[in-house]
Coordinates of C-alpha atoms in Angstrom, one line a residue:
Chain A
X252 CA 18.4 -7.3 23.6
X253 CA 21.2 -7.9 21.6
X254 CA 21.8 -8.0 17.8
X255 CA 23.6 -11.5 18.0
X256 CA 26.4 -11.2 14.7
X257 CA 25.9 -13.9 12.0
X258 CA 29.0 -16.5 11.7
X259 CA 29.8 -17.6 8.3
X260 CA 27.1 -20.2 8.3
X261 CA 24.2 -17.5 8.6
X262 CA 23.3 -18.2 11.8
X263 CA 23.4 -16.0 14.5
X264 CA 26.2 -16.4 17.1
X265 CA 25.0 -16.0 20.3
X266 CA 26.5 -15.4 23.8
X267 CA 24.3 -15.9 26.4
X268 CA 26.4 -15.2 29.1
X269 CA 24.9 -12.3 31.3
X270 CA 21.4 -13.9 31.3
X271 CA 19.2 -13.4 33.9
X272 CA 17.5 -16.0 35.4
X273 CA 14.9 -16.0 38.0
X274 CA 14.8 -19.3 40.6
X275 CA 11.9 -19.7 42.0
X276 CA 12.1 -22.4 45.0
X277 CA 10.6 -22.4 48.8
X278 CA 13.7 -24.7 49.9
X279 CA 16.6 -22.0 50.3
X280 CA 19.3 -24.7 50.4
X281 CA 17.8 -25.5 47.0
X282 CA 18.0 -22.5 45.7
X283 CA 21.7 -21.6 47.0
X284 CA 22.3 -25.5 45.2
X285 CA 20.8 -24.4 41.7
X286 CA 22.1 -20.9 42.1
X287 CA 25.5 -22.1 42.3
X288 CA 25.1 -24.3 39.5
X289 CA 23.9 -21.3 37.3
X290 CA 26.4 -18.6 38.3
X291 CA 29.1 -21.1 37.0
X292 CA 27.2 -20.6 33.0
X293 CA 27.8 -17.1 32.9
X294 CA 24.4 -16.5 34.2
X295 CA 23.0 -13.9 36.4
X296 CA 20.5 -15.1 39.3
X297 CA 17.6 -13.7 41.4
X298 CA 16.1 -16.5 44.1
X299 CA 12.7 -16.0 45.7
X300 CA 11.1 -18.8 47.5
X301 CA 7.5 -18.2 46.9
X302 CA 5.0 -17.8 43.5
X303 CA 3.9 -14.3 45.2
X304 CA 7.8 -12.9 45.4
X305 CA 8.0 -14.2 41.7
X306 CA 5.4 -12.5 40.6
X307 CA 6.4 -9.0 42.5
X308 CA 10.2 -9.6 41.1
X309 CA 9.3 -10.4 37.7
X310 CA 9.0 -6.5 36.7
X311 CA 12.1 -5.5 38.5
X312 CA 14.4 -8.2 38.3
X313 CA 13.2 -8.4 34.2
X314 CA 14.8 -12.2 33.4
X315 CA 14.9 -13.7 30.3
X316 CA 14.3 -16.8 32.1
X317 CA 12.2 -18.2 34.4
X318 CA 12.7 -21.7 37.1
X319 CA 9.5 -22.4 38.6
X320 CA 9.2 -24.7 41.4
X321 CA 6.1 -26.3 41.3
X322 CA 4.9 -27.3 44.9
X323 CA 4.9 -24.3 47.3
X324 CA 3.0 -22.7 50.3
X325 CA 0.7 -19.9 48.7
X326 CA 0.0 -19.9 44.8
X327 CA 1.4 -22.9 43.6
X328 CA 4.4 -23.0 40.0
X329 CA 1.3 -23.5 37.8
X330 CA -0.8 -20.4 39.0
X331 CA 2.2 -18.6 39.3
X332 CA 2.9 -19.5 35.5
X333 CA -0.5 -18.4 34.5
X334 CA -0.3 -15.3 36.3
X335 CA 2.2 -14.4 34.8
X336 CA 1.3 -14.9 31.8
X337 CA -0.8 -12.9 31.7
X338 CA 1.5 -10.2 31.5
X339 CA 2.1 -9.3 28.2
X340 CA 6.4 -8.7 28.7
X341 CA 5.8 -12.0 30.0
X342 CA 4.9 -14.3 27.3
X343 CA 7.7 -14.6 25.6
X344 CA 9.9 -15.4 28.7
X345 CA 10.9 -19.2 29.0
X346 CA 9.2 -20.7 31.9
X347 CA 10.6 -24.2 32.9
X348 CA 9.9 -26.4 35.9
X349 CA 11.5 -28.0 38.4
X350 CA 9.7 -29.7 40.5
X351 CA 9.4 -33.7 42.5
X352 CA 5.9 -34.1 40.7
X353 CA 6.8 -36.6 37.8
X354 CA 3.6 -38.3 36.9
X355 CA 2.9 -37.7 32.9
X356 CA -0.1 -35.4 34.1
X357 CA 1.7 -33.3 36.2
X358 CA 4.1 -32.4 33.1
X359 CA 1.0 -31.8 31.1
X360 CA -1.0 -29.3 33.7
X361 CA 2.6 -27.4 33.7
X362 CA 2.8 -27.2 29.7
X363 CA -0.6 -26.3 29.8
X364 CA 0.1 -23.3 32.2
X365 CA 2.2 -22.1 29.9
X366 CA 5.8 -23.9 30.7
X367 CA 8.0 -24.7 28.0
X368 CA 10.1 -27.3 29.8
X369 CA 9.9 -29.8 33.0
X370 CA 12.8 -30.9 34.9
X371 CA 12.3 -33.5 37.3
X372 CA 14.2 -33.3 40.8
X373 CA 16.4 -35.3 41.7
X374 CA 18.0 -33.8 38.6
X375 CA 21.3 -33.7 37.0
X376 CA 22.7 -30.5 36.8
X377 CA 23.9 -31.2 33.2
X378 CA 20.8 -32.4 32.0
X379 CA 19.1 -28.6 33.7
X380 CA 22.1 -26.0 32.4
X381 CA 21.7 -27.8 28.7
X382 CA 18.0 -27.7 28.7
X383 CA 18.7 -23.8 30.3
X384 CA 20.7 -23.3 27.2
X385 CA 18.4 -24.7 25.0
X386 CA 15.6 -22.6 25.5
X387 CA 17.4 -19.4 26.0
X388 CA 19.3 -20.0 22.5
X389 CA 15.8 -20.6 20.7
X390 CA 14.0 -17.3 23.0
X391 CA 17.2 -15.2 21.4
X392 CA 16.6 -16.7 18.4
X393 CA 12.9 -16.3 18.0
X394 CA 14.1 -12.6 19.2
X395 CA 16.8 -12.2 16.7
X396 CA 14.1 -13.2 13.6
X397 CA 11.6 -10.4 15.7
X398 CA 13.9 -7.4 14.9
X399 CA 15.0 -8.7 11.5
X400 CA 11.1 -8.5 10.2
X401 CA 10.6 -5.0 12.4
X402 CA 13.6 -3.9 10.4
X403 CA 12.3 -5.0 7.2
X404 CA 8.5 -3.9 7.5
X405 CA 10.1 -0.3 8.5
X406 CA 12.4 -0.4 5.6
X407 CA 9.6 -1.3 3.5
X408 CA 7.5 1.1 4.7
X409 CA 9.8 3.8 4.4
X410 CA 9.9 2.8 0.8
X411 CA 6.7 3.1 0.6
X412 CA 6.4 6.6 1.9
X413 CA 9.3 7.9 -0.6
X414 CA 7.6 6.5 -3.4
X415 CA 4.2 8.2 -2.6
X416 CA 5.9 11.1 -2.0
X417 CA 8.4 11.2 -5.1
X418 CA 5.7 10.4 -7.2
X419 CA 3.3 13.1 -5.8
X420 CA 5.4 15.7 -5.9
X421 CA 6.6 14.9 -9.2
X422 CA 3.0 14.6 -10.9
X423 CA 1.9 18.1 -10.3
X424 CA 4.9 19.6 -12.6
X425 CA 4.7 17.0 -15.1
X426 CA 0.8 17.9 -15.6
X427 CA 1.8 21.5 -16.8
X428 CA 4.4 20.3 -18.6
X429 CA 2.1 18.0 -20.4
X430 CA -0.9 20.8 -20.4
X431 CA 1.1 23.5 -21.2
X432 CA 2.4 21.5 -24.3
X433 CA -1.1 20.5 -25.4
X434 CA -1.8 24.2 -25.7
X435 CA 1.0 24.7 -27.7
X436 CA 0.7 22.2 -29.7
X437 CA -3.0 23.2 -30.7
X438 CA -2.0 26.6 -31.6
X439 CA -3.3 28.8 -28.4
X440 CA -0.5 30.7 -28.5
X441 CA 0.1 31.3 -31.9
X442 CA 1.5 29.1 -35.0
X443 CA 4.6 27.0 -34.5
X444 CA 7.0 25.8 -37.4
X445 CA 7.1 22.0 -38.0
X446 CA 10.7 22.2 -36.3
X447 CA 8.7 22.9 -32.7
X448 CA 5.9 20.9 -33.1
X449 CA 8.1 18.0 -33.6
X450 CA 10.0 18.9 -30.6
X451 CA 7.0 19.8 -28.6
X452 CA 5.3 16.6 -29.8
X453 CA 8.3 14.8 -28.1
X454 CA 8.2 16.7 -25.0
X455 CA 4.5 15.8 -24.7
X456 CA 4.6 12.1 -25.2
X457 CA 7.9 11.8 -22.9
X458 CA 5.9 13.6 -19.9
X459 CA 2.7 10.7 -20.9
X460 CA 5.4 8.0 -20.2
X461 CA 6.5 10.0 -17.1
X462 CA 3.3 10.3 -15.7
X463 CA 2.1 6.7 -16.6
X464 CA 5.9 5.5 -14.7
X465 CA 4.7 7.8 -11.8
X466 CA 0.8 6.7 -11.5
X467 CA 2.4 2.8 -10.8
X468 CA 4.5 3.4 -8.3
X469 CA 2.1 5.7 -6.8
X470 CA -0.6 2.6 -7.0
X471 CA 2.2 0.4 -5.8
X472 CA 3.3 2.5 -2.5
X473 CA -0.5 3.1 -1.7
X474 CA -1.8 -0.9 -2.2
X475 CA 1.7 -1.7 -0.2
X476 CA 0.6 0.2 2.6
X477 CA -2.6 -1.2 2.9
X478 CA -5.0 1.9 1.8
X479 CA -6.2 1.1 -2.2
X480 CA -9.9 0.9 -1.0
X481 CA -12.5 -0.8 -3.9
X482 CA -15.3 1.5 -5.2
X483 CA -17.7 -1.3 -6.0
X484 CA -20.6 -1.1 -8.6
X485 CA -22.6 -3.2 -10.4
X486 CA -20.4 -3.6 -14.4
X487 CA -21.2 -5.3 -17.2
X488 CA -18.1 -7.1 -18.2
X489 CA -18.7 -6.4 -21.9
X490 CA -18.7 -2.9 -21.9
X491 CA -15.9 -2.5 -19.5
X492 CA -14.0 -5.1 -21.8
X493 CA -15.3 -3.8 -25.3
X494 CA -14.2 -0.3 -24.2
X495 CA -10.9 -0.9 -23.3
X496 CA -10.2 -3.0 -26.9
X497 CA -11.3 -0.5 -29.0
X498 CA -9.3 2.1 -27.3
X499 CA -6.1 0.5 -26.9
X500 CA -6.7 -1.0 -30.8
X501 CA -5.7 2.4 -31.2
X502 CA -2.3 1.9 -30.3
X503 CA -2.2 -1.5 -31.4
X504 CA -3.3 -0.1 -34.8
X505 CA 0.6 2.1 -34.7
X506 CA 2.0 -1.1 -34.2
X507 CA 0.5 -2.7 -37.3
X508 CA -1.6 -4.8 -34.9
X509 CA -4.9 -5.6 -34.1
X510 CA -7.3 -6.6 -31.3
X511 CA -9.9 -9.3 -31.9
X512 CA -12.4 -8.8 -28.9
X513 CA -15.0 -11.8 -29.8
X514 CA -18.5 -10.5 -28.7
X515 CA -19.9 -11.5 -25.8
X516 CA -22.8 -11.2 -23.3
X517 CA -21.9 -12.0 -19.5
X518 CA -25.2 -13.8 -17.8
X519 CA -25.0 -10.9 -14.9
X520 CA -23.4 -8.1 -13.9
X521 CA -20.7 -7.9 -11.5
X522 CA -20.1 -5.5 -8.5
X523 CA -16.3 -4.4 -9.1
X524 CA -13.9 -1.1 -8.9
X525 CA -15.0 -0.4 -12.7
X526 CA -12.2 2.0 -12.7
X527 CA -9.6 -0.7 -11.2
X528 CA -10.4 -3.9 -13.3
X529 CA -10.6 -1.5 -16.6
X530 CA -6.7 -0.3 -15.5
X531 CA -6.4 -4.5 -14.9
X532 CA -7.5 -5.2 -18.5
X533 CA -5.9 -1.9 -20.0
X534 CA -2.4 -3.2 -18.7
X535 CA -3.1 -7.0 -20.0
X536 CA -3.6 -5.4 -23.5
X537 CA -0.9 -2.6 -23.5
X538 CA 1.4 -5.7 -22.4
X539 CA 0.2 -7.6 -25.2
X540 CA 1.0 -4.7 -27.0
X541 CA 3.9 -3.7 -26.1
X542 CA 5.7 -7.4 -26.6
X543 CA 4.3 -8.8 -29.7
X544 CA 5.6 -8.4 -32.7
X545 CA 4.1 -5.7 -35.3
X546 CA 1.2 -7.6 -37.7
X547 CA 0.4 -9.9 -34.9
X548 CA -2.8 -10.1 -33.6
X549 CA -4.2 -10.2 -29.9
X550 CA -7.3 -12.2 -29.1
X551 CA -9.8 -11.6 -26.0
X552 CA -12.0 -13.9 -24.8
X553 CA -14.7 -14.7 -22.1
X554 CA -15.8 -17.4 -20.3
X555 CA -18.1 -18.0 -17.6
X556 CA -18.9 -20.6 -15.2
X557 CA -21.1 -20.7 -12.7
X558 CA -18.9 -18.8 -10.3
X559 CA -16.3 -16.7 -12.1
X560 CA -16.3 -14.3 -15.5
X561 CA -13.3 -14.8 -16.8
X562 CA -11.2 -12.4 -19.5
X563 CA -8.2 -13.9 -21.6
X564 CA -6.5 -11.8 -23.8
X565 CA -4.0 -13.8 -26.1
X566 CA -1.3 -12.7 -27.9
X567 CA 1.1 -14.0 -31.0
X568 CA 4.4 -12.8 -28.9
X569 CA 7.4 -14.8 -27.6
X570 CA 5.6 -16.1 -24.3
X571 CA 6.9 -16.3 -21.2
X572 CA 10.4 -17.8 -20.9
X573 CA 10.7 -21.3 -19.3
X574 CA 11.4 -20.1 -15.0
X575 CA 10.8 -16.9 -15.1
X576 CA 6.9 -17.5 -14.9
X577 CA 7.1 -16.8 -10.6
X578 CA 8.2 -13.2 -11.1
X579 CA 5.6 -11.8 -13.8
X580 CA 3.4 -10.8 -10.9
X581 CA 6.3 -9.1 -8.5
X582 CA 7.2 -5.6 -7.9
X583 CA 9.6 -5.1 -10.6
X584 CA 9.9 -8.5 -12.1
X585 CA 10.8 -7.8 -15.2
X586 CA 11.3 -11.1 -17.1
X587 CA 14.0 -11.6 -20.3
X588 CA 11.7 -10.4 -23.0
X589 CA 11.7 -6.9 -24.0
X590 CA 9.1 -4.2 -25.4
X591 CA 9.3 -4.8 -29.1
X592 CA 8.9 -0.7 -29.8
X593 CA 11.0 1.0 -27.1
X594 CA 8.0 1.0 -25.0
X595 CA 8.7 1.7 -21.1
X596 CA 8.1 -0.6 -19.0
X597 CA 8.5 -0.5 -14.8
X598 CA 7.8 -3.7 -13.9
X599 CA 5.2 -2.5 -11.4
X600 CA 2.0 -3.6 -13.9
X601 CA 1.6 -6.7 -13.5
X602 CA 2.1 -6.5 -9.7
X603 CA -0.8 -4.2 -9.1
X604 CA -3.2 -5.9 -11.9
X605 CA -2.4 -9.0 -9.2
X606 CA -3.0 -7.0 -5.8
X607 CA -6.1 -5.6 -7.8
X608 CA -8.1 -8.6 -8.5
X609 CA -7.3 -10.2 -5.8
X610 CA -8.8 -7.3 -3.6
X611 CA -11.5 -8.6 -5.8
X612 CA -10.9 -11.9 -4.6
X613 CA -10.4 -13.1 -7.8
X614 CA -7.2 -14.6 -9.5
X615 CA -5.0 -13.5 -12.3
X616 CA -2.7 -16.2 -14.0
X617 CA -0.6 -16.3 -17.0
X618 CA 0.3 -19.0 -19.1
X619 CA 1.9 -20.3 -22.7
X620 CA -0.2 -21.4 -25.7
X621 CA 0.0 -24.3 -27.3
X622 CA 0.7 -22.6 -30.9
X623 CA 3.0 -19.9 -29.3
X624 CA 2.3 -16.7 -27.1
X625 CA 0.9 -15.9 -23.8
X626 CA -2.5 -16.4 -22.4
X627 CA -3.4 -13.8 -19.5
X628 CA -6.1 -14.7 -17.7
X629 CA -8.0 -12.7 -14.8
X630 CA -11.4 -14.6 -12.8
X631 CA -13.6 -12.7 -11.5
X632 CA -16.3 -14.0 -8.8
X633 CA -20.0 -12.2 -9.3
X634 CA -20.0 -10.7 -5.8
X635 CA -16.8 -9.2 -4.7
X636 CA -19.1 -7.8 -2.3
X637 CA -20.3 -11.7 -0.4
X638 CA -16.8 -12.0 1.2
X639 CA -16.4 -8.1 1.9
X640 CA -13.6 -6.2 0.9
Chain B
X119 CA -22.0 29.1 -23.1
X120 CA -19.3 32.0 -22.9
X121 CA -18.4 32.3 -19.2
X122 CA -16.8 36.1 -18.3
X123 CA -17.0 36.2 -14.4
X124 CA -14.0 36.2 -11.9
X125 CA -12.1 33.1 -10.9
X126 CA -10.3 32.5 -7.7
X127 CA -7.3 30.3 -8.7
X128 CA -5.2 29.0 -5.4
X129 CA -2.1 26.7 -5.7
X130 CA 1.4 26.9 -4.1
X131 CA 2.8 26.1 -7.7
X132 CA 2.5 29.1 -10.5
X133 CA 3.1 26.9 -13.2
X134 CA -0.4 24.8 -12.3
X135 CA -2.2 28.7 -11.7
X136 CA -0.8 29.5 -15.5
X137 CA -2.0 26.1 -16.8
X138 CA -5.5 26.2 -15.4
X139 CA -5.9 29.8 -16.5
X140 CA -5.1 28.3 -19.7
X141 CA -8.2 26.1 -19.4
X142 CA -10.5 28.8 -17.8
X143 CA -9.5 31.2 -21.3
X144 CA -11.0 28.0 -23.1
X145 CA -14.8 28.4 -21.7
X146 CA -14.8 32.7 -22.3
X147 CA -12.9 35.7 -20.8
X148 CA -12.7 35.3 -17.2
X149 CA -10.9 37.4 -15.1
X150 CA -8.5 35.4 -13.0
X151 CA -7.3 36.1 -9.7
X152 CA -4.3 34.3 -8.4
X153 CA -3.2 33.3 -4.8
X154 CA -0.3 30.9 -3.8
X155 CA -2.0 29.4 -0.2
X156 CA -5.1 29.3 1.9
X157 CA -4.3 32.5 3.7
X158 CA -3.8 34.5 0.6
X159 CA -6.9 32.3 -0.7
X160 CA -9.2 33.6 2.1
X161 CA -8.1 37.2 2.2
X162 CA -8.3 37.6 -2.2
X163 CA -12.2 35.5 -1.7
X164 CA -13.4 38.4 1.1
X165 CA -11.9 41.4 -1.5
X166 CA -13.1 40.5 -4.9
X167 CA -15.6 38.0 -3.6
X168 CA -15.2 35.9 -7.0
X169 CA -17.7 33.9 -8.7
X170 CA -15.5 30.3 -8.5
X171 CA -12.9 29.4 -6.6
X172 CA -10.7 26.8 -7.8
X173 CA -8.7 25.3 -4.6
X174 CA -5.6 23.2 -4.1
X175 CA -5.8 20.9 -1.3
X176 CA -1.5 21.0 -0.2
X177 CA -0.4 24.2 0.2
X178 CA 2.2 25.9 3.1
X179 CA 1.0 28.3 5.3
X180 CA -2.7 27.4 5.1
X181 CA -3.7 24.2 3.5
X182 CA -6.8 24.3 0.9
X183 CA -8.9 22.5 3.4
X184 CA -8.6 25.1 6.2
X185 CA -9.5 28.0 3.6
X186 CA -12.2 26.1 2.0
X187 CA -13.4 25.8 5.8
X188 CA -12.9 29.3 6.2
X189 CA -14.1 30.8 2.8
X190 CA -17.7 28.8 3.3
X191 CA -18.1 29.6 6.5
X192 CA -17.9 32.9 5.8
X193 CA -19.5 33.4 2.5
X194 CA -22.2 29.9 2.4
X195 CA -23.0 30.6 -1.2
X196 CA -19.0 30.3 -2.3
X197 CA -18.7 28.6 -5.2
X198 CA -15.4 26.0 -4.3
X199 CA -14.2 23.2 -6.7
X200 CA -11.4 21.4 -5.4
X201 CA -7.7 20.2 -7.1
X202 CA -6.5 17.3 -5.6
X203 CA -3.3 15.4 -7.2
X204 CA -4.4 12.2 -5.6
X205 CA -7.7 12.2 -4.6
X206 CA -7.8 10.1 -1.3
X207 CA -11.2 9.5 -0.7
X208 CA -11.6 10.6 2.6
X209 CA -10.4 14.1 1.5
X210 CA -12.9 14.4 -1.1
X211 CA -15.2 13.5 1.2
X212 CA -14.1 15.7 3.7
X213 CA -14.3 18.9 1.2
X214 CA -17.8 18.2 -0.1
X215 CA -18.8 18.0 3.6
X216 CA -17.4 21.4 4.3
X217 CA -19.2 22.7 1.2
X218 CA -17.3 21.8 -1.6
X219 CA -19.8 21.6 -4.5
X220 CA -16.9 19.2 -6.7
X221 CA -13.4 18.2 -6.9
X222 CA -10.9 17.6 -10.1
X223 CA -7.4 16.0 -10.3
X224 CA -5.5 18.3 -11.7
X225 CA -4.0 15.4 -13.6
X226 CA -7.4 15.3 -15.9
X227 CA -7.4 15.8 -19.4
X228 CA -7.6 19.1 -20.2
X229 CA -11.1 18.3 -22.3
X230 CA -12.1 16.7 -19.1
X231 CA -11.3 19.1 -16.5
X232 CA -12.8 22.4 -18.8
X233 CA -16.2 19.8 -19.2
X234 CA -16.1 19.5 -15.2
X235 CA -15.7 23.2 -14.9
X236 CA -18.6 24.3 -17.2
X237 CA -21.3 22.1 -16.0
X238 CA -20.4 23.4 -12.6
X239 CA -20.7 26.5 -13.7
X240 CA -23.9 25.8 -15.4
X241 CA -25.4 23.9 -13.1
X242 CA -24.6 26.9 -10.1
X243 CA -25.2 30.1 -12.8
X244 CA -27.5 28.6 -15.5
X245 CA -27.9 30.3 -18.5
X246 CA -29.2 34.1 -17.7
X247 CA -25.6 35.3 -16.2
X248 CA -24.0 32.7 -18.5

């Protein structure tokens, strides 16, 4: 078909002349009659006068429109409809009837047959060629909207195969840069003046930011194309939680900050991608991190109920501005508040923490305290593993 | 444990050969032997039949997981630990069935990947040729 061009009111313009339309009618003079009321439109006919030739002509004649009579020797319109059917470069083609039978249960059977439309004879030619026109404006519509989303989820996916390939091919030469600067840096090759270690220490901790900036948009392109596959094991909550405070209070200590993990002791374990939920919680913190202000402190908490474990880590920053809540959790949403140490930031985080525990079928939120800051929150359910993954 | 036997290092890149030899030097005096794709891989293994091999899985000309095929099948007491970049799971799975005995990402700390190295080595040598 056609790429119909969009007029200035975004919607498609759409010529239909050229159309094909089979007629399907045992009455020849009828035929000739609606034939000659179609050819008029613009539209190209094919007339066979039983449900038999339809079927045989449907392949070859290939219309984009289908009148069924309904009342013929052999297989009647409604067989013929559901015959063809059947026929998978069938079902999107209009079928409309046309037909004497005019009781409310005759227009049923023929919807149910698969029909779109039912035009009772005597009938007006107006009332047929607008009804005609009708249904093939909404079939090139429906058609039109059918390319747009093959176009996108191709363009998407090609996206998606750049960035895992970008990023892959990029990662292997930033790990030696990174290695090879470690053993500099610790004096495998000899002693360095203060001068190179200073510059080396800068060429290492670039190529860290590199590599993290890489390893998202590798997680993105892989959980985009449908492959991040959960390596579920029974975790305790704590430890997982625990862990990942005291090593990012590391970096919060650089910042003048600290993280307040209050202790806690979950009533069961719970079978998760330990390796997945600890990136989840890494990210909440190093956000917390990386957009509070230095002396600030960051709170984590737990709940439970008697469904979900649940993990809030609070912070003392500016909170989330007033409308820009809906994209925290896109591919590069990036909101109006920025890294209060330089830190880099892709915008990818919070969009995988979100793909992430929802794999998990669980739900990550976000939301302002009362007192000032944000309050990320992710629920976890006990058994990822119930509802399969 | 000081470990002094011969390595098989195989990646299409020289600057990740150089950087794991770097890492080898760190658990004794090895002597390293260095090939830039499967083919070379498999020809080096059957000359100097080496005491580890240390295999990249993309390469040109003969991708890790054809000479890992071939090396094992060959030799069934090779000694292969794989480098992945991104280990997808079915290709980890895929080496260890072929004979594998463990994989890294080459992406591990340094620490990490010599710790990896030396218990395979332990666990495959233990201490009287250590």
């Amino acid at each position: 078909m056609t790429h119909p061009a969009a007029n200035s009111n975004g919607q498609p313009r759409i010529d239909l002349s050229g159309r094909r339309i089979l007629v399907v009618e045992d009455d020849r003079l009828n035929a000739r009659i609606i034939a000659s009321i179609l050819r008029p439109e613009g539209y190209v006919t094919h007339e066979v006068d039983s449900g038999e030739a339809a079927l045989a002509a449907f392949a070859q004649f290939r219309p984009d429109l289908v009148l069924l009579d309904v009342v013929m020797d052999g297989i009647n319109g409604f067989e013929t409809c559901r015959r063809l059917k059947e026929d998978p470069s069938a079902a999107n083609v209009p079928v409309i009837f046309i037909t004497a039978k005019n009781q409310p249960e005759d227009i049923v059977a023929g919807l149910e047959a698969g029909g779109v439309d039912y035009v009772v004879k005597p009938f007006q030619p107006k009332e047929m060629v607008a009804r005609i026109r009708t249904h093939l404006h909404l079939r090139a519509l429906v058609d039109h909207q059918q390319h747009l989303i093959d176009d996108l989820s191709k363009a998407n996916a090609a996206k998606n195969h750049f960035l895992g390939i970008a990023a892959h091919d990029l990662r292997n030469p930033l790990t030696s840069i990174r290695g090879l600067s470690e053993f500099m840096l610790d004096g495998s090759s000899g002693e360095l003046s203060e001068d190179q270690r200073a510059m080396l220490r800068s060429v290492h901790s670039a190529t860290h930011v590199m590599l993290d900036l890489l390893n998202e948009l590798l997680d993105i392109s892989i959980i985009e194309s449908g492959e991040m596959r959960l390596d579920l094991s029974p975790t305790n909550l704590a430890d997982l939680v625990t862990d990942a405070a005291f090593l990012n209070g590391l970096t919060a200590a650089r910042k003048q900050m600290k993280i307040v993990c209050r202790p806690f002791k979950p009533s069961c374990a719970l079978l998760i991608d330990a390796r997945k939920i600890r990136q989840v919680v890494d990210n909440l913190l190093s956000n917390a991190i990386k957009f509070s202000p230095p002396g600030t402190t960051i709170t984590v908490e737990f709940s439970e109920d008697g469904t979900h474990q649940t993990i809030s880590v609070q912070d003392q920053g500016p909170g989330i501005p007033p409308g820009e809540m809906s994209m925290l959790f896109t591919s590069f949403g990036k909101t109006s508040v920025r890294p209060t140490g330089g830190e880099k930031s892709t915008g990818l985080g919070l969009a995988i923490c979100r793909k992430i525990v929802e794999a998990h079928h669980g739900t990550v939120s976000a939301a302002n305290r009362e007192g000032g800051g944000a309050d990320f929150r992710i629920s976890l359910p006990p058994t990822a593993t119930d509802h399969g993954v | 444990m000081e470990f002094n036997g011969t390595v098989l290092v195989v990646d299409d890149e020289p600057h990740i050969r150089r950087y794991i030899g770097l890492i080898l030097h760190k658990l004794g005096s090895p002597r390293i032997i260095e090939a830039a794709n499967g083919e070379e891989a498999v020809a080096l293994f059957a000359q100097h039949q080496p005491d580890l091999v240390l295999m990249d899985v993309n390469m040109p000309i003969m991708d890790g997981i054809h000479a890992l095929e071939k090396i094992c099948a060959a030799n069934p007491d090779a000694l292969v630990v794989m480098l992945t970049s991104l280990a997808t799971r079915h290709v980890v799975e895929r080496c260890l069935e072929l004979g594998a005995v463990n994989f890294v990402r080459k992406d591990t700390p340094k620490e990490m990947m010599a710790k990896v190295l030396t218990e395979t080595i332990n666990d495959n040598f233990g201490e009287a040729e250590a």
